[in-house]
Amino acid sequence: MQRVKEAMVDLGHISQRLIGGDIQGVERLTRKALDDGIPAREILNRGLMPGMDEVGKKFKENLIYIPEVVLSAKAMLAGMELLRPHLEAGRVKPSATIVIGTVQGDLHDIGKNLVSMMFKGAGFEVVDLGIDVSPQRFAQEIADRKAHILALSALLTTSMPNMKKTLDLLSEMDLRQGLIAMVGGAPLTQAYADEIGADGYAHNASLAVDKAKELLKSRTPQSIGG
Ligand code: B12
C-alpha cells in the first residue's frame, strides 16, 4: 500500500507558536522541521526570528505584556537549543578566542546566545559570560583567557553606557591594545559603536561572524582560517 508522506512543517507555524508562547509547540515543530531536513538556519531565519520580531512589535504597541514576552522568549530559547548542535556543527580548530556577554544591568540574552552559537559554528573558541556582566568581570576574563575579541551585547538604551564603561576600564587596565572590541544589540548603531571607540558593529549574528573575521584578518593576516 502506498504511504501518504506527512506534510513538511510550515515554518510560519513555528512563528505562530512562538508568538503564542507555546514552548512545547515550538519544540515539537522545530524537531519536526529538522527531521524533514530543513536547514537549521532556515528554521531560525524563517520560523523563530520572524516570530520574535512580531513579539517585539506587539510588546512595543502594548498589545502584549511582560508575562507573554517571557513565554515567547522561553519558546525561542527552547527552539534555539534544538538548533544549537546544527548551528555549531563543523567546528574546526579554534582560530581565535572570543569573550562574549550582555552588559551590566541588562538581562536580554536571546540575541547574544545566537551570536555566540554562530561564532562557535565559525570555529571560534567562545567564552560566554552570560547576562548582567560587570566591566570588572569582562576585564578579568579578557586578561585570564588572553582573548582576541570582546563581544558586548545590549538591548536597553539604559544599559548601552555600560559598553563604554567596559571599554574605558579595559583601556585603564592596559587591556585594550590588540583586543578587538565588537558591540551589538537592537538599539545599537554603527555611529554609537564609533562614538564609544568599538572596533566593530554588526546588525545580526551572521554579519557578526563576517565582521569578526574581517577584523581579525586586518590585524593578523595569518591568524584566521577563512
Ligand atoms: C524578549 C524581550 C525581553 C525578555 C528577555 C528574555 C531573554 N532571555 O532575553 C524579557 C521579558 C525578560 C524582557 C525584559 C525587559 N525588557 Co525587553 N524585550 C524583549 C524583545 C521583545 C525581544 C528581544 C529579542 O530577544 N530579540 C530577538 C534577538 C534575536 O534579537 P537581538 O537581541 O536584537 O539580537 C540580534 C542583533 O541585535 C545582534 N546582536 C545582539 N547582540 C549582539 C552582540 C554583538 C557583539 C553583535 C556584533 C551583534 C549582536 O545579533 C542578534 C541576532 O541576529 C525586545 C523588543 C525588540 N524589538 O528588540 C524588548 C525590549 C528590548 N525590551 C525592552 C524593555 C523596556 C524591557 C524591560 C525594561 C521591561 C520592563 N518594564 O521590565 C525589561 C528589562 C529587563 C532587563 N534589566 O534587562 C525595550 C527596550 C527599550 C529601550 N529603549 O531600552 C524593548 C526594545 C521593547 C520595547 N520596544 O519597548 N525583554
Short mmCIF file of C-alpha atoms and ligand atoms in Angstrom, two decimals:
data_model
loop_
_atom_site.label_atom_id
_atom_site.label_comp_id
_atom_site.label_asym_id
_atom_site.label_seq_id
_atom_site.Cartn_x
_atom_site.Cartn_y
_atom_site.Cartn_z
CA MET A 1 0.00 0.00 0.00
CA GLN A 2 1.29 3.43 -0.85
CA ARG A 3 2.13 5.55 2.17
CA VAL A 4 0.98 9.19 2.16
CA LYS A 5 4.02 11.30 3.05
CA GLU A 6 3.39 13.60 6.05
CA ALA A 7 3.48 17.27 5.03
CA MET A 8 6.66 19.23 5.71
CA VAL A 9 6.48 21.71 8.56
CA ASP A 10 5.30 25.17 7.53
CA LEU A 11 7.85 27.45 9.19
CA GLY A 12 5.15 30.09 9.64
CA HIS A 13 3.54 27.75 12.14
CA ILE A 14 6.70 27.89 14.26
CA SER A 15 6.42 31.70 14.28
CA GLN A 16 2.79 31.47 15.33
CA ARG A 17 3.52 29.04 18.17
CA LEU A 18 6.33 31.29 19.33
CA ILE A 19 4.10 34.37 19.31
CA GLY A 20 1.57 32.38 21.34
CA GLY A 21 4.25 31.41 23.89
CA ASP A 22 3.66 27.71 23.19
CA ILE A 23 7.01 26.27 24.28
CA GLN A 24 6.15 22.64 23.59
CA GLY A 25 4.60 23.51 20.24
CA VAL A 26 7.76 25.34 19.17
CA GLU A 27 9.89 22.40 20.31
CA ARG A 28 7.73 19.85 18.51
CA LEU A 29 7.61 21.77 15.22
CA THR A 30 11.31 22.66 15.34
CA ARG A 31 12.17 18.99 15.88
CA LYS A 32 9.86 18.02 13.03
CA ALA A 33 11.38 20.66 10.73
CA LEU A 34 14.86 19.28 11.46
CA ASP A 35 13.59 15.75 10.80
CA ASP A 36 12.16 16.99 7.50
CA GLY A 37 15.67 18.05 6.57
CA ILE A 38 15.06 21.78 6.67
CA PRO A 39 18.41 23.51 7.37
CA ALA A 40 18.76 24.94 10.89
CA ARG A 41 19.49 28.42 9.56
CA GLU A 42 16.29 28.40 7.56
CA ILE A 43 14.28 27.31 10.62
CA LEU A 44 15.90 30.15 12.54
CA ASN A 45 15.50 32.82 9.88
CA ARG A 46 12.03 31.89 8.61
CA GLY A 47 10.48 30.39 11.75
CA LEU A 48 11.88 31.58 15.07
CA MET A 49 13.18 35.06 14.16
CA PRO A 50 10.03 36.40 12.44
CA GLY A 51 8.04 35.17 15.45
CA MET A 52 10.29 37.06 17.88
CA ASP A 53 10.15 40.17 15.66
CA GLU A 54 6.37 40.08 15.86
CA VAL A 55 6.53 39.68 19.65
CA GLY A 56 8.76 42.78 19.77
CA LYS A 57 6.25 44.77 17.72
CA LYS A 58 3.29 43.68 19.83
CA PHE A 59 5.17 44.49 23.04
CA LYS A 60 6.02 47.95 21.73
CA GLU A 61 2.41 48.62 20.87
CA ASN A 62 1.25 47.41 24.30
CA LEU A 63 -0.72 44.59 22.72
CA ILE A 64 1.10 42.08 24.93
CA TYR A 65 2.90 42.41 28.27
CA ILE A 66 5.97 41.05 30.05
CA PRO A 67 4.49 37.63 31.05
CA GLU A 68 3.67 36.91 27.39
CA VAL A 69 7.08 38.11 26.24
CA VAL A 70 8.74 35.85 28.83
CA LEU A 71 6.86 32.83 27.48
CA SER A 72 7.74 33.69 23.88
CA ALA A 73 11.37 34.21 24.88
CA LYS A 74 11.40 30.79 26.56
CA ALA A 75 9.89 29.24 23.43
CA MET A 76 12.56 30.98 21.31
CA LEU A 77 15.35 29.70 23.57
CA ALA A 78 13.86 26.17 23.52
CA GLY A 79 13.83 26.19 19.71
CA MET A 80 17.36 27.61 19.57
CA GLU A 81 18.56 24.87 21.91
CA LEU A 82 17.42 22.25 19.37
CA LEU A 83 19.15 24.13 16.54
CA ARG A 84 22.33 24.66 18.57
CA PRO A 85 24.19 21.46 17.55
CA HIS A 86 23.41 22.16 13.90
CA LEU A 87 24.42 25.81 14.03
CA GLU A 88 27.61 24.94 15.86
CA ALA A 89 28.45 21.95 13.65
CA GLY A 90 31.56 21.71 11.55
CA ARG A 91 33.87 23.23 14.11
CA VAL A 92 37.46 23.43 13.11
CA LYS A 93 40.50 24.26 15.18
CA PRO A 94 39.62 27.49 17.03
CA SER A 95 41.09 30.44 15.17
CA ALA A 96 40.60 32.95 17.96
CA THR A 97 39.11 33.30 21.43
CA ILE A 98 36.05 35.46 21.91
CA VAL A 99 34.71 36.60 25.27
CA ILE A 100 31.04 37.50 24.95
CA GLY A 101 28.34 38.73 27.33
CA THR A 102 25.39 41.02 27.89
CA VAL A 103 26.47 44.16 29.71
CA GLN A 104 25.65 45.11 33.28
CA GLY A 105 22.02 45.98 34.00
CA ASP A 106 20.75 44.05 31.01
CA LEU A 107 19.11 40.62 31.15
CA HIS A 108 18.38 40.11 27.44
CA ASP A 109 20.27 37.12 26.09
CA ILE A 110 18.46 35.70 23.06
CA GLY A 111 20.47 37.73 20.53
CA LYS A 112 23.71 37.27 22.46
CA ASN A 113 23.15 33.49 22.53
CA LEU A 114 22.59 33.46 18.78
CA VAL A 115 25.76 35.43 18.13
CA SER A 116 27.61 33.07 20.46
CA MET A 117 26.31 30.00 18.57
CA MET A 118 27.25 31.46 15.19
CA PHE A 119 30.75 32.31 16.45
CA LYS A 120 31.16 28.71 17.63
CA GLY A 121 29.85 27.45 14.29
CA ALA A 122 32.50 29.56 12.57
CA GLY A 123 35.22 27.83 14.58
CA PHE A 124 35.93 30.38 17.28
CA GLU A 125 36.57 29.47 20.91
CA VAL A 126 33.74 31.22 22.74
CA VAL A 127 33.67 32.12 26.42
CA ASP A 128 30.09 33.17 27.18
CA LEU A 129 29.81 35.12 30.43
CA GLY A 130 26.01 35.31 30.34
CA ILE A 131 23.94 38.36 31.28
CA ASP A 132 24.37 41.39 33.55
CA VAL A 133 28.16 41.21 33.28
CA SER A 134 30.13 43.94 35.05
CA PRO A 135 33.01 45.78 33.37
CA GLN A 136 35.34 44.26 36.01
CA ARG A 137 34.27 40.70 35.14
CA PHE A 138 34.80 41.32 31.42
CA ALA A 139 38.26 42.73 32.15
CA GLN A 140 39.18 39.79 34.37
CA GLU A 141 38.16 37.22 31.75
CA ILE A 142 39.88 39.07 28.91
CA ALA A 143 43.10 39.01 30.91
CA ASP A 144 42.76 35.39 32.07
CA ARG A 145 41.77 33.94 28.69
CA LYS A 146 44.10 36.12 26.62
CA ALA A 147 41.10 36.75 24.38
CA HIS A 148 41.43 38.17 20.87
CA ILE A 149 37.89 39.56 20.68
CA LEU A 150 35.45 41.03 23.17
CA ALA A 151 31.79 40.95 22.08
CA LEU A 152 29.33 43.07 24.05
CA SER A 153 25.56 42.88 23.73
CA ALA A 154 22.96 45.41 24.94
CA LEU A 155 19.22 45.66 24.30
CA LEU A 156 18.39 48.60 26.55
CA THR A 157 19.24 52.23 25.94
CA THR A 158 19.87 52.42 29.70
CA SER A 159 22.50 49.64 29.61
CA MET A 160 24.31 50.87 26.49
CA PRO A 161 26.56 53.25 28.51
CA ASN A 162 27.93 50.16 30.28
CA MET A 163 29.53 49.18 26.98
CA LYS A 164 31.57 52.38 27.08
CA LYS A 165 32.33 51.84 30.78
CA THR A 166 33.65 48.37 29.94
CA LEU A 167 35.85 49.65 27.10
CA ASP A 168 37.11 52.53 29.26
CA LEU A 169 38.04 50.14 32.08
CA LEU A 170 39.93 47.91 29.62
CA SER A 171 41.91 50.94 28.44
CA GLU A 172 42.65 51.96 32.03
CA MET A 173 43.89 48.45 32.77
CA ASP A 174 46.00 48.44 29.60
CA LEU A 175 44.00 45.52 28.18
CA ARG A 176 42.62 47.30 25.13
CA GLN A 177 45.73 47.12 22.97
CA GLY A 178 45.50 44.31 20.44
CA LEU A 179 41.99 43.45 21.59
CA ILE A 180 39.16 43.69 19.06
CA ALA A 181 36.01 45.08 20.66
CA MET A 182 32.69 44.35 18.96
CA VAL A 183 29.29 45.61 20.01
CA GLY A 184 25.72 44.78 19.02
CA GLY A 185 22.09 44.62 20.03
CA ALA A 186 18.84 46.06 18.69
CA PRO A 187 19.29 49.71 19.83
CA LEU A 188 22.92 49.90 18.65
CA THR A 189 24.16 51.64 15.54
CA GLN A 190 27.48 51.93 13.74
CA ALA A 191 27.55 55.58 14.85
CA TYR A 192 27.27 54.58 18.51
CA ALA A 193 29.95 51.94 18.08
CA ASP A 194 32.26 54.59 16.60
CA GLU A 195 31.39 57.05 19.36
CA ILE A 196 32.43 54.69 22.15
CA GLY A 197 35.54 53.53 20.33
CA ALA A 198 34.47 49.97 19.47
CA ASP A 199 36.23 48.31 16.52
CA GLY A 200 33.19 46.65 15.03
CA TYR A 201 29.41 46.58 15.00
CA ALA A 202 27.07 44.14 13.30
CA HIS A 203 23.33 44.16 12.89
CA ASN A 204 22.83 40.40 13.19
CA ALA A 205 24.58 37.16 14.11
CA SER A 206 25.71 36.20 10.59
CA LEU A 207 27.15 39.65 9.97
CA ALA A 208 28.84 39.46 13.39
CA VAL A 209 30.81 36.44 12.19
CA ASP A 210 31.78 38.19 8.94
CA LYS A 211 32.83 41.28 10.87
CA ALA A 212 34.91 39.28 13.36
CA LYS A 213 36.75 37.51 10.53
CA GLU A 214 37.31 40.77 8.67
CA LEU A 215 38.70 42.49 11.77
CA LEU A 216 40.97 39.57 12.63
CA LYS A 217 42.28 39.43 9.08
CA SER A 218 43.08 43.12 9.07
CA ARG A 219 45.07 42.76 12.30
CA THR A 220 46.86 39.46 11.77
CA PRO A 221 46.52 38.16 8.21
CA GLN A 222 47.77 34.68 9.08
CA SER A 223 45.66 34.08 12.21
CA ILE A 224 42.36 33.22 10.58
CA GLY A 225 41.44 30.25 8.52
CA GLY A 226 38.70 31.94 6.43
C1 B12 B 1 12.39 39.19 24.68
C2 B12 B 1 12.44 40.55 25.31
C3 B12 B 1 12.52 40.62 26.70
C4 B12 B 1 12.65 39.38 27.59
C5 B12 B 1 14.14 38.91 27.54
C6 B12 B 1 14.28 37.40 27.62
C7 B12 B 1 15.68 36.95 27.27
N1 B12 B 1 16.02 35.78 27.79
O1 B12 B 1 16.42 37.59 26.57
C8 B12 B 1 12.23 39.93 28.99
C9 B12 B 1 10.76 39.73 29.17
C10 B12 B 1 12.97 39.35 30.19
C11 B12 B 1 12.47 41.43 28.79
C12 B12 B 1 12.62 42.30 29.85
C13 B12 B 1 12.69 43.69 29.70
N2 B12 B 1 12.60 44.38 28.53
CO1 B12 B 1 12.69 43.52 26.79
N3 B12 B 1 12.44 42.94 25.03
C14 B12 B 1 12.40 41.75 24.51
C15 B12 B 1 12.12 41.86 22.99
C16 B12 B 1 10.63 41.67 22.77
C17 B12 B 1 12.88 40.92 22.07
C18 B12 B 1 14.41 40.93 22.20
C19 B12 B 1 14.97 39.76 21.44
O2 B12 B 1 15.27 38.73 22.02
N4 B12 B 1 15.04 39.88 20.09
C20 B12 B 1 15.48 38.76 19.21
C21 B12 B 1 17.01 38.74 19.09
C22 B12 B 1 17.42 37.59 18.15
O3 B12 B 1 17.43 39.95 18.52
P1 B12 B 1 18.55 40.92 19.18
O4 B12 B 1 18.56 40.74 20.63
O5 B12 B 1 18.40 42.28 18.62
O6 B12 B 1 19.91 40.29 18.65
C23 B12 B 1 20.36 40.32 17.30
C24 B12 B 1 21.16 41.60 16.94
O7 B12 B 1 20.83 42.71 17.71
C25 B12 B 1 22.59 41.17 17.02
N5 B12 B 1 23.31 41.23 18.32
C26 B12 B 1 22.84 41.07 19.58
N6 B12 B 1 23.86 41.11 20.45
C27 B12 B 1 24.98 41.29 19.75
C28 B12 B 1 26.32 41.41 20.17
C29 B12 B 1 27.31 41.63 19.22
C30 B12 B 1 28.72 41.77 19.63
C31 B12 B 1 26.97 41.74 17.83
C32 B12 B 1 28.02 42.01 16.85
C33 B12 B 1 25.63 41.60 17.42
C34 B12 B 1 24.66 41.37 18.38
O8 B12 B 1 22.54 39.82 16.60
C35 B12 B 1 21.39 39.20 17.17
C36 B12 B 1 20.97 38.04 16.34
O9 B12 B 1 20.72 38.37 14.99
C37 B12 B 1 12.58 43.34 22.73
C38 B12 B 1 11.97 44.02 21.51
C39 B12 B 1 12.93 44.23 20.37
N7 B12 B 1 12.41 44.67 19.27
O10 B12 B 1 14.13 44.06 20.47
C40 B12 B 1 12.24 44.00 24.06
C41 B12 B 1 12.98 45.27 24.51
C42 B12 B 1 14.47 45.16 24.21
N8 B12 B 1 12.76 45.26 25.96
C43 B12 B 1 12.52 46.44 26.45
C44 B12 B 1 12.25 46.71 27.82
C45 B12 B 1 11.84 48.13 28.14
C46 B12 B 1 12.37 45.71 28.81
C47 B12 B 1 12.18 45.89 30.31
C48 B12 B 1 12.81 47.16 30.90
C49 B12 B 1 10.67 45.79 30.56
C50 B12 B 1 10.24 46.05 32.00
N9 B12 B 1 9.43 47.08 32.13
O11 B12 B 1 10.62 45.34 32.89
C51 B12 B 1 12.84 44.61 30.87
C52 B12 B 1 14.35 44.83 31.16
C53 B12 B 1 15.00 43.73 31.93
C54 B12 B 1 16.50 43.93 31.96
N10 B12 B 1 17.03 44.53 33.03
O12 B12 B 1 17.18 43.59 31.03
C55 B12 B 1 12.56 47.52 25.37
C56 B12 B 1 13.84 48.35 25.44
C57 B12 B 1 13.56 49.81 25.18
C58 B12 B 1 14.78 50.66 25.30
N11 B12 B 1 14.76 51.71 24.53
O13 B12 B 1 15.69 50.45 26.03
C59 B12 B 1 12.37 46.67 24.06
C60 B12 B 1 13.05 47.27 22.81
C61 B12 B 1 10.85 46.58 23.84
C62 B12 B 1 10.18 47.90 23.52
N12 B12 B 1 10.04 48.25 22.28
O14 B12 B 1 9.81 48.62 24.41
N13 B12 B 1 12.50 41.75 27.46
#
